[in-house]
mmCIF file of C-alpha atoms in Angstrom:
data_model
loop_
_atom_site.group_PDB
_atom_site.id
_atom_site.type_symbol
_atom_site.label_atom_id
_atom_site.label_comp_id
_atom_site.label_asym_id
_atom_site.label_seq_id
_atom_site.Cartn_x
_atom_site.Cartn_y
_atom_site.Cartn_z
ATOM 1 C CA MET Q 1 23.450 -3.081 -0.149
ATOM 2 C CA ILE Q 2 22.701 -5.071 3.009
ATOM 3 C CA ILE Q 3 19.684 -3.742 4.885
ATOM 4 C CA ASP Q 4 19.557 -4.670 8.547
ATOM 5 C CA LEU Q 5 16.383 -3.756 10.445
ATOM 6 C CA THR Q 6 17.182 -5.855 13.509
ATOM 7 C CA GLY Q 7 15.648 -4.307 16.609
ATOM 8 C CA ARG Q 8 12.962 -2.426 14.664
ATOM 9 C CA THR Q 9 9.246 -3.146 14.942
ATOM 10 C CA ALA Q 10 7.041 -2.667 11.891
ATOM 11 C CA LEU Q 11 3.288 -2.577 11.379
ATOM 12 C CA VAL Q 12 1.907 -3.241 7.901
ATOM 13 C CA THR Q 13 -1.834 -2.687 7.532
ATOM 14 C CA GLY Q 14 -3.821 -4.899 5.211
ATOM 15 C CA SER Q 15 -0.985 -7.391 5.090
ATOM 16 C CA THR Q 16 -2.665 -10.775 4.876
ATOM 17 C CA GLN Q 17 -2.214 -10.952 1.105
ATOM 18 C CA GLY Q 18 -0.850 -9.221 -1.980
ATOM 19 C CA ILE Q 19 1.405 -6.182 -1.682
ATOM 20 C CA GLY Q 20 0.971 -5.962 2.095
ATOM 21 C CA LEU Q 21 2.047 -9.556 2.650
ATOM 22 C CA ALA Q 22 5.051 -9.080 0.351
ATOM 23 C CA ILE Q 23 6.044 -5.961 2.325
ATOM 24 C CA ALA Q 24 5.725 -7.824 5.630
ATOM 25 C CA GLU Q 25 7.874 -10.624 4.252
ATOM 26 C CA GLY Q 26 10.504 -8.192 2.948
ATOM 27 C CA LEU Q 27 10.758 -6.305 6.244
ATOM 28 C CA ALA Q 28 10.949 -9.559 8.215
ATOM 29 C CA ARG Q 29 13.650 -10.889 5.904
ATOM 30 C CA SER Q 30 15.674 -7.777 6.742
ATOM 31 C CA GLY Q 31 15.433 -8.525 10.462
ATOM 32 C CA ALA Q 32 12.452 -6.451 11.583
ATOM 33 C CA ARG Q 33 9.805 -7.742 13.942
ATOM 34 C CA VAL Q 34 6.658 -7.382 11.862
ATOM 35 C CA ALA Q 35 3.010 -7.095 12.850
ATOM 36 C CA VAL Q 36 0.657 -8.531 10.255
ATOM 37 C CA ASN Q 37 -2.746 -6.849 10.278
ATOM 38 C CA GLY Q 38 -6.141 -7.708 8.865
ATOM 39 C CA ARG Q 39 -9.797 -7.726 9.855
ATOM 40 C CA THR Q 40 -10.277 -11.508 9.895
ATOM 41 C CA ARG Q 41 -8.478 -13.614 12.491
ATOM 42 C CA ASP Q 42 -8.294 -16.696 10.259
ATOM 43 C CA ARG Q 43 -6.569 -14.776 7.472
ATOM 44 C CA VAL Q 44 -4.197 -13.077 9.904
ATOM 45 C CA ASP Q 45 -3.295 -16.419 11.463
ATOM 46 C CA GLU Q 46 -2.747 -17.954 8.034
ATOM 47 C CA ALA Q 47 -0.391 -15.156 6.976
ATOM 48 C CA VAL Q 48 1.518 -15.289 10.262
ATOM 49 C CA SER Q 49 1.953 -19.063 9.976
ATOM 50 C CA ALA Q 50 3.257 -18.761 6.418
ATOM 51 C CA LEU Q 51 5.807 -16.106 7.399
ATOM 52 C CA ARG Q 52 6.914 -17.966 10.524
ATOM 53 C CA ALA Q 53 7.496 -21.050 8.400
ATOM 54 C CA ASP Q 54 10.235 -19.023 6.704
ATOM 55 C CA GLY Q 55 11.742 -18.081 10.073
ATOM 56 C CA ALA Q 56 10.258 -14.578 10.295
ATOM 57 C CA ASP Q 57 9.699 -12.792 13.609
ATOM 58 C CA VAL Q 58 6.040 -11.877 13.187
ATOM 59 C CA LEU Q 59 2.904 -11.399 15.223
ATOM 60 C CA GLY Q 60 -0.697 -11.012 14.155
ATOM 61 C CA VAL Q 61 -3.008 -8.147 15.087
ATOM 62 C CA THR Q 62 -6.636 -8.590 14.079
ATOM 63 C CA ALA Q 63 -8.205 -5.136 13.881
ATOM 64 C CA ASP Q 64 -10.149 -2.965 11.474
ATOM 65 C CA ALA Q 65 -7.749 -0.092 10.796
ATOM 66 C CA THR Q 66 -10.550 1.923 9.174
ATOM 67 C CA SER Q 67 -12.262 2.641 12.498
ATOM 68 C CA THR Q 68 -11.248 4.437 15.664
ATOM 69 C CA GLU Q 69 -12.094 1.278 17.609
ATOM 70 C CA GLY Q 70 -9.767 -0.737 15.397
ATOM 71 C CA VAL Q 71 -6.947 1.754 15.852
ATOM 72 C CA ASP Q 72 -7.466 1.593 19.628
ATOM 73 C CA ARG Q 73 -7.134 -2.197 19.400
ATOM 74 C CA LEU Q 74 -3.942 -1.871 17.359
ATOM 75 C CA LEU Q 75 -2.473 0.537 19.905
ATOM 76 C CA ALA Q 76 -3.429 -1.735 22.789
ATOM 77 C CA GLU Q 77 -1.599 -4.678 21.213
ATOM 78 C CA LEU Q 78 1.186 -2.644 19.618
ATOM 79 C CA PRO Q 79 1.765 0.586 21.576
ATOM 80 C CA ALA Q 80 4.811 1.675 19.572
ATOM 81 C CA VAL Q 81 6.291 0.952 16.171
ATOM 82 C CA ASP Q 82 9.420 2.120 14.398
ATOM 83 C CA ILE Q 83 8.076 1.505 10.888
ATOM 84 C CA LEU Q 84 4.463 2.135 9.895
ATOM 85 C CA VAL Q 85 3.349 1.018 6.447
ATOM 86 C CA ASN Q 86 -0.145 2.163 5.532
ATOM 87 C CA ASN Q 87 -0.892 -0.376 2.835
ATOM 88 C CA LEU Q 88 -4.610 -0.899 3.455
ATOM 89 C CA GLY Q 89 -6.712 0.169 0.488
ATOM 90 C CA ILE Q 90 -9.715 -0.701 -1.630
ATOM 91 C CA PHE Q 91 -10.589 -0.057 -5.268
ATOM 92 C CA GLY Q 92 -13.155 -0.935 -7.883
ATOM 93 C CA ALA Q 93 -14.391 0.176 -11.257
ATOM 94 C CA VAL Q 94 -17.447 2.467 -11.187
ATOM 95 C CA PRO Q 95 -18.563 4.759 -14.042
ATOM 96 C CA ALA Q 96 -17.639 8.325 -13.118
ATOM 97 C CA ARG Q 97 -21.140 9.771 -12.894
ATOM 98 C CA GLU Q 98 -22.451 6.751 -11.001
ATOM 99 C CA ILE Q 99 -20.133 7.003 -7.980
ATOM 100 C CA THR Q 100 -22.433 7.611 -5.025
ATOM 101 C CA ASP Q 101 -21.764 9.757 -1.970
ATOM 102 C CA ALA Q 102 -21.572 6.575 0.092
ATOM 103 C CA GLN Q 103 -18.886 5.151 -2.206
ATOM 104 C CA TRP Q 104 -16.884 8.377 -2.005
ATOM 105 C CA ARG Q 105 -17.087 8.314 1.811
ATOM 106 C CA THR Q 106 -16.137 4.646 2.036
ATOM 107 C CA ILE Q 107 -13.073 4.940 -0.166
ATOM 108 C CA PHE Q 108 -11.818 7.983 1.750
ATOM 109 C CA GLU Q 109 -12.453 6.290 5.098
ATOM 110 C CA VAL Q 110 -10.413 3.251 4.051
ATOM 111 C CA ASN Q 111 -7.729 4.735 1.812
ATOM 112 C CA VAL Q 112 -7.059 8.080 3.489
ATOM 113 C CA LEU Q 113 -8.466 8.438 6.998
ATOM 114 C CA SER Q 114 -7.125 5.064 8.157
ATOM 115 C CA ALA Q 115 -3.610 6.236 7.269
ATOM 116 C CA ALA Q 116 -4.125 9.636 8.888
ATOM 117 C CA ARG Q 117 -5.314 8.050 12.135
ATOM 118 C CA LEU Q 118 -2.360 5.687 12.382
ATOM 119 C CA ILE Q 119 0.232 8.327 11.553
ATOM 120 C CA ARG Q 120 -1.348 10.581 14.178
ATOM 121 C CA ALA Q 121 -1.217 7.720 16.687
ATOM 122 C CA TYR Q 122 2.354 6.515 16.099
ATOM 123 C CA LEU Q 123 4.234 9.618 14.951
ATOM 124 C CA PRO Q 124 4.633 11.197 18.428
ATOM 125 C CA GLY Q 125 6.484 8.124 19.701
ATOM 126 C CA MET Q 126 8.744 8.049 16.641
ATOM 127 C CA ILE Q 127 9.587 11.731 17.114
ATOM 128 C CA ALA Q 128 10.293 11.201 20.821
ATOM 129 C CA ARG Q 129 12.702 8.353 19.943
ATOM 130 C CA GLU Q 130 14.203 10.457 17.117
ATOM 131 C CA TRP Q 131 13.794 7.646 14.567
ATOM 132 C CA GLY Q 132 10.914 6.319 12.567
ATOM 133 C CA ARG Q 133 9.437 5.625 9.171
ATOM 134 C CA ALA Q 134 5.867 6.221 7.975
ATOM 135 C CA ILE Q 135 5.212 4.962 4.459
ATOM 136 C CA GLN Q 136 1.950 5.164 2.524
ATOM 137 C CA ILE Q 137 1.257 2.890 -0.432
ATOM 138 C CA ALA Q 138 -0.220 5.136 -3.111
ATOM 139 C CA SER Q 139 -0.788 4.396 -6.781
ATOM 140 C CA ASP Q 140 -0.098 5.609 -10.287
ATOM 141 C CA SER Q 141 -3.810 6.478 -10.194
ATOM 142 C CA ALA Q 142 -2.872 9.356 -7.889
ATOM 143 C CA VAL Q 143 -1.197 11.051 -10.856
ATOM 144 C CA VAL Q 144 -2.969 9.491 -13.848
ATOM 145 C CA VAL Q 145 -6.519 9.375 -12.514
ATOM 146 C CA PRO Q 146 -8.381 6.537 -14.279
ATOM 147 C CA GLU Q 147 -11.773 7.320 -15.769
ATOM 148 C CA GLU Q 148 -13.195 4.040 -14.527
ATOM 149 C CA MET Q 149 -12.424 4.749 -10.837
ATOM 150 C CA ILE Q 150 -12.060 8.460 -10.214
ATOM 151 C CA HIS Q 151 -12.849 8.133 -6.509
ATOM 152 C CA TYR Q 152 -9.934 5.736 -6.059
ATOM 153 C CA GLY Q 153 -7.527 8.018 -7.912
ATOM 154 C CA VAL Q 154 -8.550 11.040 -5.852
ATOM 155 C CA SER Q 155 -8.049 9.104 -2.605
ATOM 156 C CA LYS Q 156 -4.524 8.136 -3.657
ATOM 157 C CA THR Q 157 -3.751 11.743 -4.631
ATOM 158 C CA ALA Q 158 -4.781 12.648 -1.094
ATOM 159 C CA LEU Q 159 -2.275 10.111 0.272
ATOM 160 C CA LEU Q 160 0.569 11.950 -1.500
ATOM 161 C CA ALA Q 161 -0.497 15.196 0.164
ATOM 162 C CA LEU Q 162 -0.938 13.446 3.508
ATOM 163 C CA SER Q 163 2.619 12.113 3.366
ATOM 164 C CA ARG Q 164 4.086 15.467 2.357
ATOM 165 C CA GLY Q 165 2.219 17.265 5.134
ATOM 166 C CA PHE Q 166 3.224 14.862 7.898
ATOM 167 C CA ALA Q 167 6.826 14.919 6.644
ATOM 168 C CA LYS Q 168 6.791 18.669 7.360
ATOM 169 C CA ASP Q 169 5.285 17.979 10.782
ATOM 170 C CA ALA Q 170 8.194 15.605 11.532
ATOM 171 C CA ALA Q 171 10.873 17.919 10.130
ATOM 172 C CA GLY Q 172 14.234 17.693 11.880
ATOM 173 C CA SER Q 173 13.170 14.794 14.109
ATOM 174 C CA GLY Q 174 14.952 11.897 12.431
ATOM 175 C CA VAL Q 175 11.576 10.562 11.269
ATOM 176 C CA THR Q 176 10.832 10.285 7.551
ATOM 177 C CA VAL Q 177 7.423 10.166 5.897
ATOM 178 C CA ASN Q 178 7.061 9.065 2.280
ATOM 179 C CA SER Q 179 4.626 7.557 -0.169
ATOM 180 C CA VAL Q 180 5.241 4.874 -2.756
ATOM 181 C CA ILE Q 181 3.498 5.190 -6.114
ATOM 182 C CA ALA Q 182 2.781 1.604 -7.059
ATOM 183 C CA GLY Q 183 1.982 0.845 -10.675
ATOM 184 C CA PRO Q 184 -0.384 -1.848 -11.957
ATOM 185 C CA THR Q 185 0.487 -4.801 -9.730
ATOM 186 C CA HIS Q 186 -0.308 -8.504 -9.964
ATOM 187 C CA THR Q 187 -2.462 -9.422 -6.972
ATOM 188 C CA ALA Q 188 -5.589 -11.511 -6.518
ATOM 189 C CA GLY Q 189 -7.640 -8.337 -6.180
ATOM 190 C CA VAL Q 190 -6.211 -6.942 -9.387
ATOM 191 C CA GLU Q 191 -7.004 -10.182 -11.195
ATOM 192 C CA ASP Q 192 -10.637 -9.656 -10.228
ATOM 193 C CA PHE Q 193 -10.426 -6.033 -11.380
ATOM 194 C CA VAL Q 194 -8.864 -7.013 -14.709
ATOM 195 C CA TYR Q 195 -11.732 -9.395 -15.350
ATOM 196 C CA GLN Q 196 -14.193 -6.552 -14.749
ATOM 197 C CA LEU Q 197 -12.716 -4.870 -17.818
ATOM 198 C CA VAL Q 198 -11.824 -7.726 -20.177
ATOM 199 C CA ASP Q 199 -13.493 -10.927 -21.348
ATOM 200 C CA ARG Q 200 -13.788 -13.282 -18.362
ATOM 201 C CA SER Q 201 -13.426 -16.295 -20.627
ATOM 202 C CA LEU Q 202 -9.815 -15.371 -21.461
ATOM 203 C CA PRO Q 203 -7.006 -17.265 -19.670
ATOM 204 C CA TRP Q 204 -5.039 -15.070 -17.265
ATOM 205 C CA ASP Q 205 -1.990 -14.500 -19.469
ATOM 206 C CA ARG Q 206 -4.141 -13.278 -22.358
ATOM 207 C CA ALA Q 207 -6.400 -11.272 -20.053
ATOM 208 C CA GLN Q 208 -3.399 -9.524 -18.521
ATOM 209 C CA ARG Q 209 -1.982 -8.607 -21.940
ATOM 210 C CA GLU Q 210 -5.376 -7.367 -23.098
ATOM 211 C CA PHE Q 211 -5.774 -5.255 -19.954
ATOM 212 C CA MET Q 212 -2.335 -3.671 -20.301
ATOM 213 C CA ARG Q 213 -2.833 -2.982 -23.990
ATOM 214 C CA GLU Q 214 -6.301 -1.486 -23.640
ATOM 215 C CA HIS Q 215 -6.255 0.162 -20.216
ATOM 216 C CA ARG Q 216 -2.589 0.699 -19.214
ATOM 217 C CA PRO Q 217 -0.745 1.224 -22.529
ATOM 218 C CA GLN Q 218 1.651 3.743 -20.923
ATOM 219 C CA SER Q 219 3.489 0.994 -19.008
ATOM 220 C CA LEU Q 220 7.098 0.812 -20.155
ATOM 221 C CA ILE Q 221 7.647 -2.688 -18.792
ATOM 222 C CA GLN Q 222 4.395 -3.814 -20.475
ATOM 223 C CA ARG Q 223 3.483 -6.214 -17.691
ATOM 224 C CA LEU Q 224 1.982 -6.145 -14.245
ATOM 225 C CA ILE Q 225 4.427 -5.460 -11.421
ATOM 226 C CA GLU Q 226 5.007 -8.234 -8.884
ATOM 227 C CA PRO Q 227 4.276 -7.400 -5.204
ATOM 228 C CA GLU Q 228 7.888 -8.146 -4.247
ATOM 229 C CA GLU Q 229 9.010 -5.274 -6.470
ATOM 230 C CA ILE Q 230 6.889 -2.843 -4.446
ATOM 231 C CA ALA Q 231 8.188 -4.391 -1.231
ATOM 232 C CA ASN Q 232 11.802 -3.770 -2.249
ATOM 233 C CA MET Q 233 11.203 -0.007 -2.324
ATOM 234 C CA VAL Q 234 9.420 -0.087 1.039
ATOM 235 C CA VAL Q 235 12.265 -2.022 2.658
ATOM 236 C CA TYR Q 236 14.760 0.518 1.326
ATOM 237 C CA LEU Q 237 12.701 3.477 2.584
ATOM 238 C CA SER Q 238 12.476 1.743 5.973
ATOM 239 C CA SER Q 239 16.244 1.480 6.218
ATOM 240 C CA PRO Q 240 18.945 3.858 7.479
ATOM 241 C CA PHE Q 241 20.098 4.215 3.858
ATOM 242 C CA ALA Q 242 16.978 6.323 3.144
ATOM 243 C CA SER Q 243 17.571 8.806 5.973
ATOM 244 C CA ALA Q 244 17.642 11.811 3.599
ATOM 245 C CA THR Q 245 14.502 10.802 1.701
ATOM 246 C CA THR Q 246 11.364 12.337 3.190
ATOM 247 C CA GLY Q 247 8.239 14.041 1.934
ATOM 248 C CA GLY Q 248 8.684 12.192 -1.324
ATOM 249 C CA ALA Q 249 6.529 10.174 -3.705
ATOM 250 C CA LEU Q 250 8.747 7.336 -4.910
ATOM 251 C CA ARG Q 251 7.645 5.527 -8.058
ATOM 252 C CA VAL Q 252 7.584 1.778 -8.580
ATOM 253 C CA ASP Q 253 5.251 2.059 -11.522
ATOM 254 C CA GLY Q 254 6.984 0.300 -14.393
ATOM 255 C CA GLY Q 255 7.343 3.667 -16.103
ATOM 256 C CA TYR Q 256 3.573 4.055 -16.273
ATOM 257 C CA VAL Q 257 3.475 7.719 -15.224
ATOM 258 C CA ASP Q 258 4.643 9.695 -18.259
ATOM 259 C CA SER Q 259 6.579 12.296 -16.314
ATOM 260 C CA ILE Q 260 10.102 12.808 -14.995
ATOM 261 C CA LEU Q 261 8.600 13.865 -11.669
ATOM 262 C CA PRO Q 262 5.282 12.724 -10.113
#
């Protein structure tokens, strides 16, 4: 299957590292013009330089996608996109009964409302052009809510509902809206998270195995997923080949969710 996104413009939020950077790279490799987004200009510039070194057609947009001011800045620099990937998200382990109201508000502002604002901003243009893709990066935690970060799991459950609802709003327009359920993935942030739960003195390979055995034993691949594996699904959903897939929650979870359907 050869995916050609030439002529399409994509925005990937939170794409200076990890899954977001891998998605930006995958879309660019398929011919899309990709906007890399982050809150810090130095990190945006670094990511853009790395992608351009591989011949990618990329630009950097420094803006905080969690605020209305940041969204206004994104729209000023990028008035229209064909592919919107809401990848931005935060997480962290907090005992269930110790999650404060402020932590609940913060995680919903970042993980849910930022996506809602951007879909609301870019969807009308996609519908008018009768083509577009809006993709939210969710998590296995949306379905198997982890005890150590309930607020994160609930925010990712909300992303599934958000995607389904906006898919109905875009019905019949040629625009698709989907979410991707990412399983435990190997990123720098996840390395930090793993070491919150296992002995910090362990080397990474042993720490990863300990984490999977103790905290993610349902994984059928029994390893962390690489960011490129998440990106492959996003690139497919961004392509014309996925024109009949909308309102869905597509799993790239290594078999972690013990269900035939999400």
